[in-house]
């Protein structure tokens, strides 16, 4: 049983008649899945850059000093998780505030964890380049460097269509 990933132009093996994300499979149909959104920032496809979902699967894919790009729920919660695992974490968000999904209590609970785990939160900070040594960003009109062994992208998801060739 095979799905055809129209964007990667490769076949994706399936388990029985269900896709990995529990989507029913119908020959000739299109299935919408979501993949990590990664903007075109110079260096963002480098060897020290990891997607948030991959870090959740295996946090050891990060070094000791981590910069997380994105201050939504995934970025904020992942920063706490990595802090709990002993990583030194800097969280960069280009908006003026973090996004807790409009849940005030959740936001307060997350906010209490940042100082507990020594997480540096930088809002109003836009990543402009990723290097092997860290992230260059713009903050208050200044170019600032944030050193890191690893850079994690937590910048949201985008839809993709997968076409089903055969079942």
Coordinates of C-alpha atoms in Angstrom, one line a residue:
X1 CA 0.0 0.0 0.0
X2 CA 1.5 3.3 -1.1
X3 CA 0.7 7.0 -1.0
X4 CA 2.3 9.3 -3.5
X5 CA 3.7 12.4 -1.9
X6 CA 3.2 15.0 -4.7
X7 CA 5.6 17.5 -3.2
X8 CA 8.5 15.2 -2.4
X9 CA 7.7 13.1 -5.5
X10 CA 8.2 9.9 -3.6
X11 CA 6.1 6.9 -2.5
X12 CA 5.2 6.7 1.2
X13 CA 4.5 3.2 2.7
X14 CA 1.4 2.8 4.7
X15 CA 0.2 0.4 7.3
X16 CA -2.9 -1.5 6.0
X17 CA -5.5 0.9 4.6
X18 CA -4.8 3.8 7.0
X19 CA -2.2 6.5 6.8
X20 CA 0.0 7.2 9.7
X21 CA -2.2 10.1 10.8
X22 CA -5.3 7.9 10.8
X23 CA -6.7 9.2 7.5
X24 CA -8.9 6.7 5.6
X25 CA -7.3 5.8 2.3
X26 CA -9.3 5.9 -0.9
X27 CA -7.6 5.2 -4.3
X28 CA -7.5 8.3 -6.4
X29 CA -8.1 10.6 -3.5
X30 CA -6.0 13.4 -2.1
X31 CA -5.1 13.6 1.6
X32 CA -4.2 16.8 3.4
X33 CA -1.4 16.5 5.9
X34 CA 0.6 19.1 7.8
X35 CA 4.4 19.7 7.8
X36 CA 6.5 22.2 9.6
X37 CA 6.6 25.7 8.2
X38 CA 10.2 26.8 7.7
X39 CA 10.7 30.4 6.3
X40 CA 13.6 31.2 3.9
X41 CA 16.0 32.4 6.5
X42 CA 19.7 32.0 5.4
X43 CA 21.2 29.0 7.1
X44 CA 17.8 27.6 8.3
X45 CA 18.5 24.3 6.5
X46 CA 21.9 23.8 8.2
X47 CA 23.0 20.7 10.1
X48 CA 22.4 22.3 13.5
X49 CA 18.7 23.1 12.7
X50 CA 16.0 20.7 13.9
X51 CA 12.2 20.8 13.6
X52 CA 10.3 20.9 16.9
X53 CA 8.5 17.7 16.2
X54 CA 11.8 15.9 15.7
X55 CA 13.0 17.2 19.1
X56 CA 9.9 16.0 20.8
X57 CA 10.7 12.5 19.4
X58 CA 14.3 12.7 20.6
X59 CA 15.5 15.7 22.6
X60 CA 19.1 14.4 22.3
X61 CA 19.1 15.8 18.8
X62 CA 19.9 19.2 20.4
X63 CA 23.1 20.4 21.9
X64 CA 23.5 21.9 25.3
X65 CA 22.8 25.5 24.2
X66 CA 19.5 25.8 22.2
X67 CA 17.8 28.7 20.4
X68 CA 14.1 28.1 19.6
X69 CA 12.5 30.1 16.8
X70 CA 8.9 30.7 17.5
X71 CA 7.0 31.7 20.7
X72 CA 3.7 29.9 20.1
X73 CA 2.5 27.0 22.2
X74 CA 4.9 24.5 20.6
X75 CA 7.9 26.8 21.0
X76 CA 7.1 27.8 24.6
X77 CA 6.3 24.3 25.8
X78 CA 9.3 22.8 24.0
X79 CA 11.5 25.4 25.7
X80 CA 10.3 24.3 29.1
X81 CA 10.8 20.6 28.1
X82 CA 14.3 21.2 27.0
X83 CA 15.0 23.3 30.1
X84 CA 13.8 20.3 32.2
X85 CA 16.2 18.1 30.3
X86 CA 19.1 20.4 31.3
X87 CA 19.5 22.5 28.2
X88 CA 20.2 26.2 28.2
X89 CA 17.4 27.7 26.1
X90 CA 16.8 31.0 24.4
X91 CA 13.3 31.5 22.9
X92 CA 13.0 34.0 20.0
X93 CA 9.6 35.4 19.0
X94 CA 9.2 38.2 16.4
X95 CA 5.8 39.3 17.7
X96 CA 5.8 41.7 20.7
X97 CA 4.2 38.9 22.9
X98 CA 4.2 35.1 23.1
X99 CA 1.1 33.3 21.9
X100 CA -0.5 31.0 24.5
X101 CA -3.5 30.2 22.3
X102 CA -5.7 32.8 24.0
X103 CA -5.7 30.8 27.2
X104 CA -4.8 33.2 30.1
X105 CA -4.3 30.5 32.7
X106 CA -2.2 28.4 30.4
X107 CA -0.1 31.4 29.6
X108 CA 0.4 32.2 33.3
X109 CA 1.4 28.6 34.0
X110 CA 4.0 28.6 31.1
X111 CA 5.3 32.0 32.2
X112 CA 6.1 30.6 35.7
X113 CA 8.3 27.9 34.2
X114 CA 10.6 30.2 32.3
X115 CA 12.6 31.5 35.3
X116 CA 12.4 28.1 37.0
X117 CA 14.4 26.6 34.1
X118 CA 16.5 29.7 33.2
X119 CA 14.8 30.2 29.8
X120 CA 15.7 33.5 28.2
X121 CA 12.6 34.9 26.3
X122 CA 13.2 37.5 23.6
X123 CA 10.0 38.9 22.1
X124 CA 10.1 41.5 19.3
X125 CA 13.1 39.6 17.9
X126 CA 13.2 38.4 14.3
X127 CA 15.7 35.7 13.2
X128 CA 17.6 36.9 10.1
X129 CA 20.3 34.3 9.8
X130 CA 21.3 30.9 11.2
X131 CA 25.0 30.0 11.4
X132 CA 26.9 27.0 12.8
X133 CA 27.5 29.1 15.9
X134 CA 23.9 30.4 16.5
X135 CA 21.3 32.9 15.3
X136 CA 21.6 36.5 14.1
X137 CA 18.4 38.4 14.9
X138 CA 17.0 42.0 14.7
X139 CA 15.7 43.5 17.9
X140 CA 14.8 47.1 18.4
X141 CA 16.6 48.0 15.2
X142 CA 19.8 46.4 16.3
X143 CA 21.5 43.2 15.0
X144 CA 22.0 40.8 17.9
X145 CA 23.7 37.4 18.0
X146 CA 22.4 34.5 20.1
X147 CA 24.9 31.6 20.4
X148 CA 23.6 28.1 20.1
X149 CA 24.8 24.5 19.4
X150 CA 21.3 23.8 18.0
X151 CA 18.5 25.8 16.5
X152 CA 14.9 24.5 16.7
X153 CA 12.2 25.7 14.4
X154 CA 8.8 26.0 16.0
X155 CA 7.2 28.3 13.5
X156 CA 3.8 26.6 12.8
X157 CA 2.6 24.1 10.3
X158 CA 1.5 24.3 6.6
X159 CA -0.8 22.0 4.7
X160 CA 0.4 19.6 2.0
X161 CA -1.6 17.4 -0.3
X162 CA -0.7 13.7 -0.8
X163 CA -2.2 11.9 -3.7
X164 CA -3.1 8.2 -3.3
X165 CA -1.9 6.1 -6.3
X166 CA -3.0 2.7 -5.2
X167 CA -4.1 0.8 -2.1

